[in-house]
Amino acid sequence: MICMSIAGVDPSGGAGMYADIKTFQAIGVYGTGVVTSLTAQNPYKFFSSYPVETEYISEQIDSVLDVYNDIKYVKTGMLYSKDIIKLVANKIKEYDLKAIVDPVMVATSGGILAKNESAEAYNKYLLPKSILTTPNISEAEQLTKIEIKTVEDAEIACKKLICDNIITGGHLDGVNTIFTNGNLKTIKQEIIETKNLHGSGCTLSSAITAYLALGEEIDSAIEKGLDYTYNSILNGDYGTLIAKL
């Protein structure tokens, strides 16, 4: 099986497309990657980003799918601008891809990874063409305009998001709120005290993508993705997959 990541590049390897490719490989899926932005960052500090021109992003997608035309599942990460989000949405429609969207807007280290217009662009262009989105609380707040302080708030936001979703619960005592196929549920995970914060939703969203490509149904893929990410946190160290919901 083959998946595609459309995301930014983190030179420290803990987040972005490099983390996606590592996750795909660890789960047993061949990973391809389209670069949307170059960044200068490490697990603790964000320096800068340099977005790729939309025409070149388009050419990258076309070049991969020219050969690997059996790709069905694609994961998106850092898209940076409305124009890039719109382009990716059009490509997903053109190639009839199943998209899992990690609506990356702010790096764990605090760097701004998307323009202010991005939340509106996600809602208008990309989420209507996607099968799942995996925002953290901050991203879900931007997408829904709902302040999330409790699990009940997260449940309201889940129902407002345009496609099926999981709002990760790292700031809600480990309670992940999931809305799929019209059904709402929660999965609570133990909070692990760690400094390995880099890679946040990248590992989760790419793990879910890989499990879907391997034939899992969406709820099973989410549960396995959560388990994979939890174990990445539990066993994480530099040079390995590290993430925190």
PDB file of C-alpha atoms in Angstrom:
ATOM      1  CA  MET A   1       0.000   0.000   0.000  1.00  0.00           C
ATOM      2  CA  ILE A   2       1.107   3.563  -0.728  1.00  0.00           C
ATOM      3  CA  CYS A   3       0.117   6.838   0.949  1.00  0.00           C
ATOM      4  CA  MET A   4       0.934  10.453   0.288  1.00  0.00           C
ATOM      5  CA  SER A   5       1.848  13.225   2.703  1.00  0.00           C
ATOM      6  CA  ILE A   6       1.341  16.811   1.574  1.00  0.00           C
ATOM      7  CA  ALA A   7       3.078  18.844   4.246  1.00  0.00           C
ATOM      8  CA  GLY A   8       5.937  21.064   5.299  1.00  0.00           C
ATOM      9  CA  VAL A   9       9.480  19.912   5.996  1.00  0.00           C
ATOM     10  CA  ASP A  10      10.908  20.019   9.526  1.00  0.00           C
ATOM     11  CA  PRO A  11      14.706  19.662   9.287  1.00  0.00           C
ATOM     12  CA  SER A  12      14.898  18.264  12.828  1.00  0.00           C
ATOM     13  CA  GLY A  13      12.782  15.312  11.673  1.00  0.00           C
ATOM     14  CA  GLY A  14      10.248  15.245  14.492  1.00  0.00           C
ATOM     15  CA  ALA A  15       7.298  16.804  12.699  1.00  0.00           C
ATOM     16  CA  GLY A  16       5.986  17.492   9.216  1.00  0.00           C
ATOM     17  CA  MET A  17       6.536  15.287   6.214  1.00  0.00           C
ATOM     18  CA  TYR A  18       9.568  13.482   7.660  1.00  0.00           C
ATOM     19  CA  ALA A  19       7.505  12.371  10.663  1.00  0.00           C
ATOM     20  CA  ASP A  20       4.713  11.273   8.317  1.00  0.00           C
ATOM     21  CA  ILE A  21       7.044   9.151   6.187  1.00  0.00           C
ATOM     22  CA  LYS A  22       8.569   7.539   9.298  1.00  0.00           C
ATOM     23  CA  THR A  23       5.091   6.711  10.589  1.00  0.00           C
ATOM     24  CA  PHE A  24       3.926   5.280   7.267  1.00  0.00           C
ATOM     25  CA  GLN A  25       7.006   3.065   7.141  1.00  0.00           C
ATOM     26  CA  ALA A  26       6.701   1.904  10.756  1.00  0.00           C
ATOM     27  CA  ILE A  27       3.103   0.798  10.166  1.00  0.00           C
ATOM     28  CA  GLY A  28       3.948  -0.953   6.906  1.00  0.00           C
ATOM     29  CA  VAL A  29       2.893   1.521   4.226  1.00  0.00           C
ATOM     30  CA  TYR A  30       5.137   3.037   1.552  1.00  0.00           C
ATOM     31  CA  GLY A  31       5.159   6.815   1.904  1.00  0.00           C
ATOM     32  CA  THR A  32       5.421   9.506  -0.746  1.00  0.00           C
ATOM     33  CA  GLY A  33       5.798  13.171   0.122  1.00  0.00           C
ATOM     34  CA  VAL A  34       4.904  16.514  -1.441  1.00  0.00           C
ATOM     35  CA  VAL A  35       6.614  19.564   0.073  1.00  0.00           C
ATOM     36  CA  THR A  36       4.453  22.625   0.705  1.00  0.00           C
ATOM     37  CA  SER A  37       6.905  24.655   2.753  1.00  0.00           C
ATOM     38  CA  LEU A  38      10.462  24.606   3.990  1.00  0.00           C
ATOM     39  CA  THR A  39      10.967  25.492   7.630  1.00  0.00           C
ATOM     40  CA  ALA A  40      13.866  26.191   9.942  1.00  0.00           C
ATOM     41  CA  GLN A  41      12.958  24.741  13.345  1.00  0.00           C
ATOM     42  CA  ASN A  42      13.846  22.254  16.043  1.00  0.00           C
ATOM     43  CA  PRO A  43      11.789  20.678  18.832  1.00  0.00           C
ATOM     44  CA  TYR A  44      11.986  23.825  20.951  1.00  0.00           C
ATOM     45  CA  LYS A  45      12.286  26.792  18.612  1.00  0.00           C
ATOM     46  CA  PHE A  46      10.723  27.904  15.332  1.00  0.00           C
ATOM     47  CA  PHE A  47      12.886  30.195  13.202  1.00  0.00           C
ATOM     48  CA  SER A  48      11.159  30.700   9.854  1.00  0.00           C
ATOM     49  CA  SER A  49       9.200  29.168   6.978  1.00  0.00           C
ATOM     50  CA  TYR A  50       9.486  29.455   3.224  1.00  0.00           C
ATOM     51  CA  PRO A  51       6.354  28.360   1.327  1.00  0.00           C
ATOM     52  CA  VAL A  52       6.646  26.586  -2.019  1.00  0.00           C
ATOM     53  CA  GLU A  53       4.908  28.097  -5.055  1.00  0.00           C
ATOM     54  CA  THR A  54       1.510  26.547  -5.755  1.00  0.00           C
ATOM     55  CA  GLU A  55       2.502  25.613  -9.312  1.00  0.00           C
ATOM     56  CA  TYR A  56       5.392  23.545  -8.000  1.00  0.00           C
ATOM     57  CA  ILE A  57       3.239  21.867  -5.357  1.00  0.00           C
ATOM     58  CA  SER A  58       0.825  20.949  -8.150  1.00  0.00           C
ATOM     59  CA  GLU A  59       3.652  19.528 -10.258  1.00  0.00           C
ATOM     60  CA  GLN A  60       4.909  17.444  -7.340  1.00  0.00           C
ATOM     61  CA  ILE A  61       1.455  15.917  -6.812  1.00  0.00           C
ATOM     62  CA  ASP A  62       1.049  15.206 -10.527  1.00  0.00           C
ATOM     63  CA  SER A  63       4.506  13.640 -10.788  1.00  0.00           C
ATOM     64  CA  VAL A  64       3.875  11.218  -7.922  1.00  0.00           C
ATOM     65  CA  LEU A  65       0.398  10.225  -9.086  1.00  0.00           C
ATOM     66  CA  ASP A  66       1.661   9.801 -12.661  1.00  0.00           C
ATOM     67  CA  VAL A  67       3.382   6.629 -11.451  1.00  0.00           C
ATOM     68  CA  TYR A  68       1.704   5.731  -8.156  1.00  0.00           C
ATOM     69  CA  ASN A  69      -1.825   6.044  -9.475  1.00  0.00           C
ATOM     70  CA  ASP A  70      -3.129   3.504  -6.966  1.00  0.00           C
ATOM     71  CA  ILE A  71      -2.739   5.980  -4.084  1.00  0.00           C
ATOM     72  CA  LYS A  72      -6.113   6.476  -2.425  1.00  0.00           C
ATOM     73  CA  TYR A  73      -5.284   7.994   0.958  1.00  0.00           C
ATOM     74  CA  VAL A  74      -3.485  11.289   1.431  1.00  0.00           C
ATOM     75  CA  LYS A  75      -2.641  13.142   4.617  1.00  0.00           C
ATOM     76  CA  THR A  76      -2.231  16.914   4.652  1.00  0.00           C
ATOM     77  CA  GLY A  77      -0.214  18.888   7.154  1.00  0.00           C
ATOM     78  CA  MET A  78       1.192  22.413   6.899  1.00  0.00           C
ATOM     79  CA  LEU A  79      -0.487  24.168   3.958  1.00  0.00           C
ATOM     80  CA  TYR A  80       0.280  27.744   5.040  1.00  0.00           C
ATOM     81  CA  SER A  81      -2.033  29.822   2.808  1.00  0.00           C
ATOM     82  CA  LYS A  82      -5.468  29.974   1.242  1.00  0.00           C
ATOM     83  CA  ASP A  83      -3.990  29.449  -2.220  1.00  0.00           C
ATOM     84  CA  ILE A  84      -2.180  26.273  -1.168  1.00  0.00           C
ATOM     85  CA  ILE A  85      -5.258  24.946   0.658  1.00  0.00           C
ATOM     86  CA  LYS A  86      -7.418  25.626  -2.395  1.00  0.00           C
ATOM     87  CA  LEU A  87      -4.909  23.953  -4.718  1.00  0.00           C
ATOM     88  CA  VAL A  88      -4.699  20.831  -2.556  1.00  0.00           C
ATOM     89  CA  ALA A  89      -8.499  20.651  -2.354  1.00  0.00           C
ATOM     90  CA  ASN A  90      -8.728  20.823  -6.146  1.00  0.00           C
ATOM     91  CA  LYS A  91      -6.126  18.065  -6.537  1.00  0.00           C
ATOM     92  CA  ILE A  92      -7.967  15.848  -4.078  1.00  0.00           C
ATOM     93  CA  LYS A  93     -11.106  16.253  -6.162  1.00  0.00           C
ATOM     94  CA  GLU A  94      -9.241  15.791  -9.464  1.00  0.00           C
ATOM     95  CA  TYR A  95      -7.666  12.498  -8.402  1.00  0.00           C
ATOM     96  CA  ASP A  96     -10.585  11.314  -6.233  1.00  0.00           C
ATOM     97  CA  LEU A  97      -8.361  10.976  -3.164  1.00  0.00           C
ATOM     98  CA  LYS A  98      -9.476  10.312   0.403  1.00  0.00           C
ATOM     99  CA  ALA A  99      -7.992  13.086   2.530  1.00  0.00           C
ATOM    100  CA  ILE A 100      -7.135  13.077   6.229  1.00  0.00           C
ATOM    101  CA  VAL A 101      -6.513  16.697   7.220  1.00  0.00           C
ATOM    102  CA  ASP A 102      -4.266  17.780  10.058  1.00  0.00           C
ATOM    103  CA  PRO A 103      -5.125  21.507  10.025  1.00  0.00           C
ATOM    104  CA  VAL A 104      -1.710  22.671  11.173  1.00  0.00           C
ATOM    105  CA  MET A 105      -1.675  26.347  12.106  1.00  0.00           C
ATOM    106  CA  VAL A 106       0.800  26.778  14.997  1.00  0.00           C
ATOM    107  CA  ALA A 107       3.926  24.750  15.760  1.00  0.00           C
ATOM    108  CA  THR A 108       4.341  23.164  19.181  1.00  0.00           C
ATOM    109  CA  SER A 109       7.301  25.520  19.686  1.00  0.00           C
ATOM    110  CA  GLY A 110       5.052  28.504  18.968  1.00  0.00           C
ATOM    111  CA  GLY A 111       5.848  29.311  15.339  1.00  0.00           C
ATOM    112  CA  ILE A 112       3.020  30.466  13.079  1.00  0.00           C
ATOM    113  CA  LEU A 113       2.585  27.879  10.327  1.00  0.00           C
ATOM    114  CA  ALA A 114      -0.440  29.343   8.546  1.00  0.00           C
ATOM    115  CA  LYS A 115      -1.848  32.706   7.589  1.00  0.00           C
ATOM    116  CA  ASN A 116      -4.864  34.111   9.439  1.00  0.00           C
ATOM    117  CA  GLU A 117      -7.084  33.235   6.477  1.00  0.00           C
ATOM    118  CA  SER A 118      -6.350  29.509   6.782  1.00  0.00           C
ATOM    119  CA  ALA A 119      -9.234  28.443   9.041  1.00  0.00           C
ATOM    120  CA  GLU A 120     -11.768  29.958   6.674  1.00  0.00           C
ATOM    121  CA  ALA A 121     -10.019  28.369   3.686  1.00  0.00           C
ATOM    122  CA  TYR A 122     -10.016  24.937   5.331  1.00  0.00           C
ATOM    123  CA  ASN A 123     -13.769  25.212   5.935  1.00  0.00           C
ATOM    124  CA  LYS A 124     -14.520  26.513   2.462  1.00  0.00           C
ATOM    125  CA  TYR A 125     -12.250  24.403   0.272  1.00  0.00           C
ATOM    126  CA  LEU A 126     -10.628  21.399   1.939  1.00  0.00           C
ATOM    127  CA  LEU A 127     -12.766  19.977   4.744  1.00  0.00           C
ATOM    128  CA  PRO A 128     -15.839  19.493   2.478  1.00  0.00           C
ATOM    129  CA  LYS A 129     -13.663  17.211   0.301  1.00  0.00           C
ATOM    130  CA  SER A 130     -12.092  15.312   3.221  1.00  0.00           C
ATOM    131  CA  ILE A 131     -13.054  12.190   5.134  1.00  0.00           C
ATOM    132  CA  LEU A 132     -11.467  13.147   8.458  1.00  0.00           C
ATOM    133  CA  THR A 133      -9.808  16.051  10.228  1.00  0.00           C
ATOM    134  CA  THR A 134      -7.666  15.805  13.370  1.00  0.00           C
ATOM    135  CA  PRO A 135      -7.440  19.234  15.031  1.00  0.00           C
ATOM    136  CA  ASN A 136      -6.113  19.881  18.492  1.00  0.00           C
ATOM    137  CA  ILE A 137      -8.193  22.146  20.711  1.00  0.00           C
ATOM    138  CA  SER A 138      -6.645  25.383  19.457  1.00  0.00           C
ATOM    139  CA  GLU A 139      -7.178  24.403  15.833  1.00  0.00           C
ATOM    140  CA  ALA A 140     -10.739  23.245  16.514  1.00  0.00           C
ATOM    141  CA  GLU A 141     -11.475  26.594  18.147  1.00  0.00           C
ATOM    142  CA  GLN A 142     -10.247  28.421  15.054  1.00  0.00           C
ATOM    143  CA  LEU A 143     -12.246  26.189  12.712  1.00  0.00           C
ATOM    144  CA  THR A 144     -15.530  26.362  14.673  1.00  0.00           C
ATOM    145  CA  LYS A 145     -15.282  29.700  16.528  1.00  0.00           C
ATOM    146  CA  ILE A 146     -16.233  27.778  19.692  1.00  0.00           C
ATOM    147  CA  GLU A 147     -14.186  28.224  22.869  1.00  0.00           C
ATOM    148  CA  ILE A 148     -13.279  24.761  24.137  1.00  0.00           C
ATOM    149  CA  LYS A 149     -12.733  24.503  27.883  1.00  0.00           C
ATOM    150  CA  THR A 150     -14.513  21.212  28.643  1.00  0.00           C
ATOM    151  CA  VAL A 151     -15.260  17.884  26.991  1.00  0.00           C
ATOM    152  CA  GLU A 152     -18.812  19.124  26.482  1.00  0.00           C
ATOM    153  CA  ASP A 153     -17.456  22.086  24.523  1.00  0.00           C
ATOM    154  CA  ALA A 154     -15.375  19.701  22.404  1.00  0.00           C
ATOM    155  CA  GLU A 155     -18.459  17.602  21.671  1.00  0.00           C
ATOM    156  CA  ILE A 156     -20.307  20.690  20.422  1.00  0.00           C
ATOM    157  CA  ALA A 157     -17.332  21.629  18.255  1.00  0.00           C
ATOM    158  CA  CYS A 158     -17.087  18.081  16.870  1.00  0.00           C
ATOM    159  CA  LYS A 159     -20.651  18.307  15.587  1.00  0.00           C
ATOM    160  CA  LYS A 160     -19.956  21.683  13.974  1.00  0.00           C
ATOM    161  CA  LEU A 161     -16.855  20.611  12.047  1.00  0.00           C
ATOM    162  CA  ILE A 162     -17.647  19.989   8.395  1.00  0.00           C
ATOM    163  CA  CYS A 163     -16.295  16.431   8.079  1.00  0.00           C
ATOM    164  CA  ASP A 164     -15.782  13.481  10.438  1.00  0.00           C
ATOM    165  CA  ASN A 165     -13.206  14.387  13.053  1.00  0.00           C
ATOM    166  CA  ILE A 166     -11.248  13.752  16.201  1.00  0.00           C
ATOM    167  CA  ILE A 167     -10.401  16.642  18.509  1.00  0.00           C
ATOM    168  CA  THR A 168      -7.343  15.507  20.400  1.00  0.00           C
ATOM    169  CA  GLY A 169      -7.497  15.782  24.163  1.00  0.00           C
ATOM    170  CA  GLY A 170      -4.028  16.637  25.406  1.00  0.00           C
ATOM    171  CA  HIS A 171      -5.480  19.704  27.121  1.00  0.00           C
ATOM    172  CA  LEU A 172      -8.700  17.997  28.231  1.00  0.00           C
ATOM    173  CA  ASP A 173      -7.191  15.501  30.661  1.00  0.00           C
ATOM    174  CA  GLY A 174      -6.464  13.105  27.802  1.00  0.00           C
ATOM    175  CA  VAL A 175     -10.061  12.863  26.556  1.00  0.00           C
ATOM    176  CA  ASN A 176     -10.169  12.624  22.748  1.00  0.00           C
ATOM    177  CA  THR A 177     -13.551  13.556  21.271  1.00  0.00           C
ATOM    178  CA  ILE A 178     -14.527  11.696  18.106  1.00  0.00           C
ATOM    179  CA  PHE A 179     -17.370  12.266  15.661  1.00  0.00           C
ATOM    180  CA  THR A 180     -17.678   9.719  12.830  1.00  0.00           C
ATOM    181  CA  ASN A 181     -20.609   8.480  10.757  1.00  0.00           C
ATOM    182  CA  GLY A 182     -22.967  10.684  12.775  1.00  0.00           C
ATOM    183  CA  ASN A 183     -21.890   9.163  16.089  1.00  0.00           C
ATOM    184  CA  LEU A 184     -20.136  10.899  18.960  1.00  0.00           C
ATOM    185  CA  LYS A 185     -17.810   9.151  21.415  1.00  0.00           C
ATOM    186  CA  THR A 186     -14.801   9.811  23.602  1.00  0.00           C
ATOM    187  CA  ILE A 187     -11.593   7.889  24.218  1.00  0.00           C
ATOM    188  CA  LYS A 188      -9.555   8.789  27.285  1.00  0.00           C
ATOM    189  CA  GLN A 189      -5.813   8.200  27.386  1.00  0.00           C
ATOM    190  CA  GLU A 190      -3.375   8.605  30.246  1.00  0.00           C
ATOM    191  CA  ILE A 191      -1.426  11.846  30.151  1.00  0.00           C
ATOM    192  CA  ILE A 192       2.298  11.102  29.967  1.00  0.00           C
ATOM    193  CA  GLU A 193       4.631  13.652  31.507  1.00  0.00           C
ATOM    194  CA  THR A 194       7.315  14.275  28.884  1.00  0.00           C
ATOM    195  CA  LYS A 195       9.292  17.044  27.229  1.00  0.00           C
ATOM    196  CA  ASN A 196       8.866  15.309  23.874  1.00  0.00           C
ATOM    197  CA  LEU A 197       6.191  17.661  22.576  1.00  0.00           C
ATOM    198  CA  HIS A 198       7.405  17.982  19.014  1.00  0.00           C
ATOM    199  CA  GLY A 199       5.412  16.245  16.309  1.00  0.00           C
ATOM    200  CA  SER A 200       1.982  16.730  17.884  1.00  0.00           C
ATOM    201  CA  GLY A 201      -0.721  15.711  15.433  1.00  0.00           C
ATOM    202  CA  CYS A 202       1.605  14.684  12.608  1.00  0.00           C
ATOM    203  CA  THR A 203       2.145  11.200  13.977  1.00  0.00           C
ATOM    204  CA  LEU A 204      -1.537  10.686  14.794  1.00  0.00           C
ATOM    205  CA  SER A 205      -2.925  11.840  11.458  1.00  0.00           C
ATOM    206  CA  SER A 206      -0.356   9.922   9.423  1.00  0.00           C
ATOM    207  CA  ALA A 207      -0.898   6.777  11.512  1.00  0.00           C
ATOM    208  CA  ILE A 208      -4.651   6.979  10.896  1.00  0.00           C
ATOM    209  CA  THR A 209      -3.966   7.447   7.184  1.00  0.00           C
ATOM    210  CA  ALA A 210      -1.725   4.380   7.091  1.00  0.00           C
ATOM    211  CA  TYR A 211      -4.256   2.186   8.895  1.00  0.00           C
ATOM    212  CA  LEU A 212      -7.015   3.310   6.530  1.00  0.00           C
ATOM    213  CA  ALA A 213      -4.805   2.412   3.566  1.00  0.00           C
ATOM    214  CA  LEU A 214      -4.320  -1.043   5.083  1.00  0.00           C
ATOM    215  CA  GLY A 215      -8.086  -1.580   5.084  1.00  0.00           C
ATOM    216  CA  GLU A 216      -9.178  -0.553   8.579  1.00  0.00           C
ATOM    217  CA  GLU A 217     -12.555   1.130   9.015  1.00  0.00           C
ATOM    218  CA  ILE A 218     -12.383   4.725  10.173  1.00  0.00           C
ATOM    219  CA  ASP A 219     -13.164   4.077  13.876  1.00  0.00           C
ATOM    220  CA  SER A 220     -10.639   1.248  14.054  1.00  0.00           C
ATOM    221  CA  ALA A 221      -8.036   3.354  12.244  1.00  0.00           C
ATOM    222  CA  ILE A 222      -8.529   6.171  14.768  1.00  0.00           C
ATOM    223  CA  GLU A 223      -8.208   3.838  17.749  1.00  0.00           C
ATOM    224  CA  LYS A 224      -5.072   2.212  16.332  1.00  0.00           C
ATOM    225  CA  GLY A 225      -3.669   5.626  15.460  1.00  0.00           C
ATOM    226  CA  LEU A 226      -4.216   6.798  19.030  1.00  0.00           C
ATOM    227  CA  ASP A 227      -2.493   3.687  20.378  1.00  0.00           C
ATOM    228  CA  TYR A 228       0.442   4.127  17.997  1.00  0.00           C
ATOM    229  CA  THR A 229       0.858   7.771  19.004  1.00  0.00           C
ATOM    230  CA  TYR A 230       0.570   6.940  22.713  1.00  0.00           C
ATOM    231  CA  ASN A 231       3.364   4.388  22.356  1.00  0.00           C
ATOM    232  CA  SER A 232       5.436   6.945  20.452  1.00  0.00           C
ATOM    233  CA  ILE A 233       5.090   9.270  23.438  1.00  0.00           C
ATOM    234  CA  LEU A 234       5.791   6.497  25.933  1.00  0.00           C
ATOM    235  CA  ASN A 235       8.912   5.283  24.162  1.00  0.00           C
ATOM    236  CA  GLY A 236       9.909   8.495  22.443  1.00  0.00           C
ATOM    237  CA  ASP A 237      13.363   9.945  22.408  1.00  0.00           C
ATOM    238  CA  TYR A 238      15.434  11.935  19.898  1.00  0.00           C
ATOM    239  CA  GLY A 239      16.055   9.887  16.775  1.00  0.00           C
ATOM    240  CA  THR A 240      12.736   8.079  17.169  1.00  0.00           C
ATOM    241  CA  LEU A 241       9.174   9.066  16.540  1.00  0.00           C
ATOM    242  CA  ILE A 242       8.160  11.541  19.258  1.00  0.00           C
ATOM    243  CA  ALA A 243       4.743  13.077  19.608  1.00  0.00           C
ATOM    244  CA  LYS A 244       2.229  14.344  22.113  1.00  0.00           C
ATOM    245  CA  LEU A 245      -1.480  14.793  21.560  1.00  0.00           C
TER     246      LEU A 245
END
